[in-house]
Amino acid sequence: MTICIAMTAYLFGLIPDGYKTELDARAKVAEALAVQLAGSINRNDTVAIEETLTSVVGRNADVLSAAFRDGDGKIVLSKGDHEGVWIKPEGGNSNPTHVSVPLLGAEGPQGQIEITFGPPSGGKRIFEIPVSLLVFLLFLAVAGFIVYSVFLRRTLDELDPGRVIPERVQKAFDTLSEGVIILDERERVLLANSAFEAMYGSAGGLETGTRINSLPWRMVDGRAKAGGYPWHSAIKEGLEKREEQLSLRTASGQVLNLNVNATVFTGDKNETIGAIVTFANMTDNKQSADQLAKAVSLLEETQREVERQKQELNQLSNRDALTGCMNRRAFFGQFEPELAEAKFGAQPTTVLMLDVHGLAGIKASFGPAVSDALIRCAADSARSGLTNNAPVGRYGSEGFCVALVGIDQDQAVEIANLIKATFSDRTADIASGANAVTLCVGIANDRSDDCSATELVRRSAQALTAAMQKGPGAISNWADAAAHIEPVADKARAINGGDAPNRRSDDQQALADRQSQRIESCKEQTQFLENATRSIVRAQDEEKSLAILQLGIASWDYFEEALGEDLSQLLLRFAKRQVDIALREQDRVTLLEETGQMLIELPDVEASDDVSWIVKRILDRFNEPIEVGQKTVYLSCRVGAALYPQDGQDTLTLSRNAAIAMRRAQLDDTLEELRFYSADMVQTSSRTLEIETGIREALQANQFELVFQPIVNATDTSLTAAETLLRCTSERLRGVRIDQIIDIAERSSLIADIDMWVVNNSIHQMQLWDQAGVHLAKLSVNLSANQITKPDFMDMVVERIASCHFSPSRIQIEVTETAKMGGLEVAAQQLKRLQDMGVHIALDDFGTGQASLTYVQRLHPDVIKIDRSFIDGLNKNHANATMVAAVTAMAHSLGITIVAEGVETEAELEFLRHISCDYIQGYFISKPIPADAMRDWIMTKSAGIALPVAVSELRVGQQAA
């Protein structure tokens, strides 16, 4: 068709003919030459004629020759080989190569101009058609065939009725919730339903003909799919592909995790002509699975950490920190069952008591570090001489006890000698002169009579005393030396408060002894202060630091009441000896009589870390139980430290500041045993005193009020109870948080008055509501953990509840889970009294204390209130979510109701509903509100109206900042 168009254009002259153009050009050259030469011939100017002919032949490559022939036929002038190339045209007419132009003058013909041209370039023709035109038409035919073939193939593809998706099919696929794409055999998109386009999020949808592989697909782990995507494999292999996991980055940048299925469809000849691919969005499922995996991993990690801490705690509670040997409790815990088993099997049992002899001299010469190394060496030597897992316990500061079950006395002597030899060999490596330290050994066995583990240990201690009387390195058997041993104090760090042989029994002598002790103590304190003053002067001259410590024994008043004055003073002096053992040679310690406290001077300390290290050594001396008279006691200490020069420039100032720091350590609810003095402690003490005075005034002026926070059913948010909360309206206490007021009240005697005020006014408010016809099912009242264990206070609470005009079952007592509650047994008994009346018991702030499960087990609460710290953001915090779900499941299995505190978002509420939490309270439901607003809440609920939304706008009374 294109060739026909071109030929028609040629016939109509629309396509230029180069041959004709060239002939026209030659004719014009000949005419122009004739006109130019005519003038010159008329003038008979031969020179001009010659120059013109020369110019025409020289400048035009097509002109071979040119000549002027006169009327007689003679050549007058010529240029080029005219006679050789000129051929006269037949008939006298010019042709394309030989042109003759006549010249006419005034007198008639004057001659003619003859021009010989070369052959014309476009002269070849086929069927009167130029060859150049035929070449052009051939090119046009080939190019047109190629272009039209491609165009027509594409057009036919587009117009293929087999590839057109009817609109009704498109609409049918659009109703599916899963993404669907229909592909042809070349993996081009024929149809994409609306669900897939919504997934991908492209603005104009997925265009027909798009290659599906051009979308940003990836494996779920981020790698490109090796070996082709599911649809590629399905089309290539003609097989169905199912449950393939791919990810797709959408137009907005979000990564979707998709579950892909691909099914092929075939044509009439059973050839694969395309595939249907479905996409299920599994992003949320994968995220949930990832979250669950993280939660499981976190739980496993937490369990491992708990086990590790359990092992550490077991090590700390059962082992001596310096030597790794068992403490007395752990030693007897293992020895007593083994002894009973040995007696049942008629096996012998022998006990070795070892003492490191000569250690005091080494400590004086080399310091406590070397003496500690020798003690560890003795412990290692004792363990190395044993072939079985025999218990080895540390007794006293320098003694060890070894229980040998199944070993008779002769074998025990051999083991003792082996331990001594091992110790002797190892001491030489510790320090020069350390070989002067030896081991004395006392041996006792149970073959002579049936005795207990305690008796065997006592006998081995008596045998050790006999060995020490013999001299360094001696071994003594209790059976041989029993008749010669004087009763002595047990080496197991016991303090015997019994009558001494020379002790006077009259009161006058006892009084004289106590006065003498006080005098000696005063002298000792005076000497301590003088030495400390000299140390300060020396530290000032040498630009060094020193520290003054004050150590206080916790609950000293109880020790004095339980033990009496004599035994308590013996205990205090024993504690002083333990402190002295732990100190360096240059350190000093003195007792503060009748206070259970000591002052300690630590000269030449470089930094607070040095003080912490020494204090740790001191506190390690009190890890084991102490026998006082017939009682076993444990000592717990708190230490305050003041450093020179920053905390004081003189001894009295440093001592006073150390005492302030010690009291702060005793008052703070932490496990921190050492506190360093800081200037803000004095300010804190002054502020605490001011707040305590404000509390007293507020109680006298009735400047407290109650607010109420609703507790609702988690399922339908129906009102079920309310919690009473305390607020203070005193101007003096403005800006003081209510929890700070409670904390200071608990440290003084004021908390009992506050708790009783809360109980009385809570019951009174319930009665007012009842009288007004407003019924609240239950009111929850908080009591201080300190007061639960006080029978006198609980008597008043029981009496007040019994006197109320409504059922005690409408009262719930909340007890905070806290380490402050001393004596769980007493607390459990008092709470049981309330439960017997019908009062409900709630364990508040569950999860924040130190023994949550112990409280549940011992106190038998009816309700557990999960602390707000676990609820906050639990829909995002997987650890909190797991813990809350676990606590809820545990409580329900025990028949305990769960209340979630601090619910502030709808997402938190939905999660709590999902795990079947019973009740909730928090700002999402309502802030604490005054009694009048609470009455409106109750009335609104009883009228069946939806709970108010803008409860947060209700005035909540004066709240602390």
Short mmCIF file of N, CA and C in Angstrom, two decimals, residues 771-821:
data_model
loop_
_atom_site.label_atom_id
_atom_site.label_comp_id
_atom_site.label_asym_id
_atom_site.label_seq_id
_atom_site.Cartn_x
_atom_site.Cartn_y
_atom_site.Cartn_z
N GLN A 771 -28.82 6.42 103.17
CA GLN A 771 -29.95 7.21 103.64
C GLN A 771 -30.60 8.00 102.51
N ALA A 772 -29.77 8.40 101.52
CA ALA A 772 -30.29 9.16 100.38
C ALA A 772 -30.84 8.24 99.29
N GLY A 773 -30.85 6.93 99.55
CA GLY A 773 -31.37 5.99 98.57
C GLY A 773 -30.41 5.68 97.44
N VAL A 774 -29.16 6.00 97.66
CA VAL A 774 -28.12 5.74 96.64
C VAL A 774 -27.30 4.56 97.14
N HIS A 775 -27.33 3.47 96.41
CA HIS A 775 -26.71 2.22 96.87
C HIS A 775 -25.44 1.93 96.09
N LEU A 776 -24.31 1.88 96.79
CA LEU A 776 -23.03 1.46 96.20
C LEU A 776 -22.74 0.05 96.71
N ALA A 777 -22.46 -0.86 95.79
CA ALA A 777 -22.30 -2.26 96.17
C ALA A 777 -21.11 -2.47 97.11
N LYS A 778 -20.01 -1.76 96.88
CA LYS A 778 -18.82 -2.02 97.69
C LYS A 778 -17.94 -0.78 97.69
N LEU A 779 -17.31 -0.52 98.86
CA LEU A 779 -16.38 0.60 99.00
C LEU A 779 -15.04 0.04 99.46
N SER A 780 -13.98 0.39 98.74
CA SER A 780 -12.64 -0.14 99.02
C SER A 780 -11.85 0.90 99.77
N VAL A 781 -11.30 0.51 100.95
CA VAL A 781 -10.61 1.43 101.84
C VAL A 781 -9.16 0.97 102.01
N ASN A 782 -8.22 1.91 101.89
CA ASN A 782 -6.80 1.60 102.03
C ASN A 782 -6.36 1.69 103.48
N LEU A 783 -5.57 0.70 103.93
CA LEU A 783 -4.94 0.74 105.24
C LEU A 783 -3.43 0.60 105.08
N SER A 784 -2.69 1.26 105.94
CA SER A 784 -1.24 1.17 105.91
C SER A 784 -0.79 -0.23 106.30
N ALA A 785 0.23 -0.72 105.57
CA ALA A 785 0.77 -2.05 105.89
C ALA A 785 1.36 -2.09 107.29
N ASN A 786 1.83 -0.93 107.77
CA ASN A 786 2.40 -0.89 109.13
C ASN A 786 1.35 -1.21 110.18
N GLN A 787 0.11 -0.79 109.94
CA GLN A 787 -0.92 -0.92 110.96
C GLN A 787 -1.57 -2.29 110.98
N ILE A 788 -1.46 -3.05 109.90
CA ILE A 788 -2.12 -4.35 109.83
C ILE A 788 -1.61 -5.29 110.91
N THR A 789 -0.35 -5.18 111.25
CA THR A 789 0.25 -6.11 112.22
C THR A 789 0.09 -5.65 113.66
N LYS A 790 -0.63 -4.55 113.88
CA LYS A 790 -0.82 -4.05 115.24
C LYS A 790 -2.21 -4.42 115.74
N PRO A 791 -2.28 -5.39 116.66
CA PRO A 791 -3.59 -5.88 117.12
C PRO A 791 -4.48 -4.79 117.70
N ASP A 792 -3.90 -3.83 118.46
CA ASP A 792 -4.73 -2.78 119.06
C ASP A 792 -5.43 -1.96 117.98
N PHE A 793 -4.70 -1.60 116.95
CA PHE A 793 -5.31 -0.82 115.87
C PHE A 793 -6.38 -1.64 115.15
N MET A 794 -6.07 -2.90 114.88
CA MET A 794 -7.03 -3.75 114.17
C MET A 794 -8.28 -3.99 115.00
N ASP A 795 -8.13 -3.99 116.32
CA ASP A 795 -9.31 -4.10 117.19
C ASP A 795 -10.26 -2.93 116.93
N MET A 796 -9.69 -1.72 116.80
CA MET A 796 -10.53 -0.55 116.55
C MET A 796 -11.20 -0.64 115.17
N VAL A 797 -10.49 -1.14 114.17
CA VAL A 797 -11.07 -1.28 112.83
C VAL A 797 -12.23 -2.28 112.86
N VAL A 798 -12.00 -3.42 113.51
CA VAL A 798 -13.04 -4.45 113.60
C VAL A 798 -14.26 -3.90 114.32
N GLU A 799 -14.04 -3.18 115.41
CA GLU A 799 -15.15 -2.62 116.18
C GLU A 799 -15.93 -1.61 115.35
N ARG A 800 -15.21 -0.76 114.59
CA ARG A 800 -15.92 0.26 113.79
C ARG A 800 -16.75 -0.39 112.67
N ILE A 801 -16.21 -1.40 112.01
CA ILE A 801 -16.95 -2.06 110.94
C ILE A 801 -18.17 -2.80 111.51
N ALA A 802 -18.00 -3.37 112.68
CA ALA A 802 -19.10 -4.10 113.29
C ALA A 802 -20.25 -3.17 113.68
N SER A 803 -19.92 -1.91 113.92
CA SER A 803 -20.95 -0.97 114.36
C SER A 803 -21.68 -0.28 113.20
N CYS A 804 -21.25 -0.53 111.97
CA CYS A 804 -21.88 0.16 110.84
C CYS A 804 -23.27 -0.43 110.58
N HIS A 805 -24.12 0.32 109.89
CA HIS A 805 -25.51 -0.06 109.67
C HIS A 805 -25.73 -0.77 108.33
N PHE A 806 -24.70 -1.32 107.78
CA PHE A 806 -24.84 -2.09 106.55
C PHE A 806 -23.94 -3.31 106.64
N SER A 807 -24.08 -4.19 105.70
CA SER A 807 -23.34 -5.46 105.74
C SER A 807 -21.83 -5.21 105.58
N PRO A 808 -21.00 -5.85 106.42
CA PRO A 808 -19.53 -5.70 106.27
C PRO A 808 -19.04 -6.19 104.91
N SER A 809 -19.85 -6.97 104.20
CA SER A 809 -19.41 -7.45 102.88
C SER A 809 -19.33 -6.32 101.86
N ARG A 810 -19.90 -5.15 102.21
CA ARG A 810 -19.80 -4.00 101.32
C ARG A 810 -18.53 -3.19 101.56
N ILE A 811 -17.69 -3.67 102.48
CA ILE A 811 -16.41 -3.02 102.77
C ILE A 811 -15.29 -3.92 102.24
N GLN A 812 -14.33 -3.28 101.58
CA GLN A 812 -13.13 -3.99 101.11
C GLN A 812 -11.91 -3.25 101.65
N ILE A 813 -11.02 -3.98 102.29
CA ILE A 813 -9.79 -3.40 102.84
C ILE A 813 -8.64 -3.69 101.87
N GLU A 814 -7.97 -2.62 101.44
CA GLU A 814 -6.84 -2.77 100.53
C GLU A 814 -5.53 -2.71 101.33
N VAL A 815 -4.69 -3.71 101.11
CA VAL A 815 -3.38 -3.78 101.77
C VAL A 815 -2.32 -3.71 100.69
N THR A 816 -1.40 -2.78 100.84
CA THR A 816 -0.35 -2.63 99.84
C THR A 816 0.70 -3.70 100.03
N GLU A 817 1.07 -4.33 98.92
CA GLU A 817 2.14 -5.34 98.95
C GLU A 817 3.46 -4.58 99.14
N THR A 818 4.08 -4.73 100.31
CA THR A 818 5.28 -3.97 100.62
C THR A 818 6.14 -4.71 101.62
N ALA A 819 7.44 -4.42 101.56
CA ALA A 819 8.36 -5.03 102.51
C ALA A 819 8.20 -4.44 103.91
N LYS A 820 7.43 -3.34 104.04
CA LYS A 820 7.25 -2.74 105.36
C LYS A 820 6.44 -3.63 106.29
N MET A 821 5.66 -4.49 105.74
CA MET A 821 4.80 -5.32 106.56
C MET A 821 5.64 -6.37 107.29
#
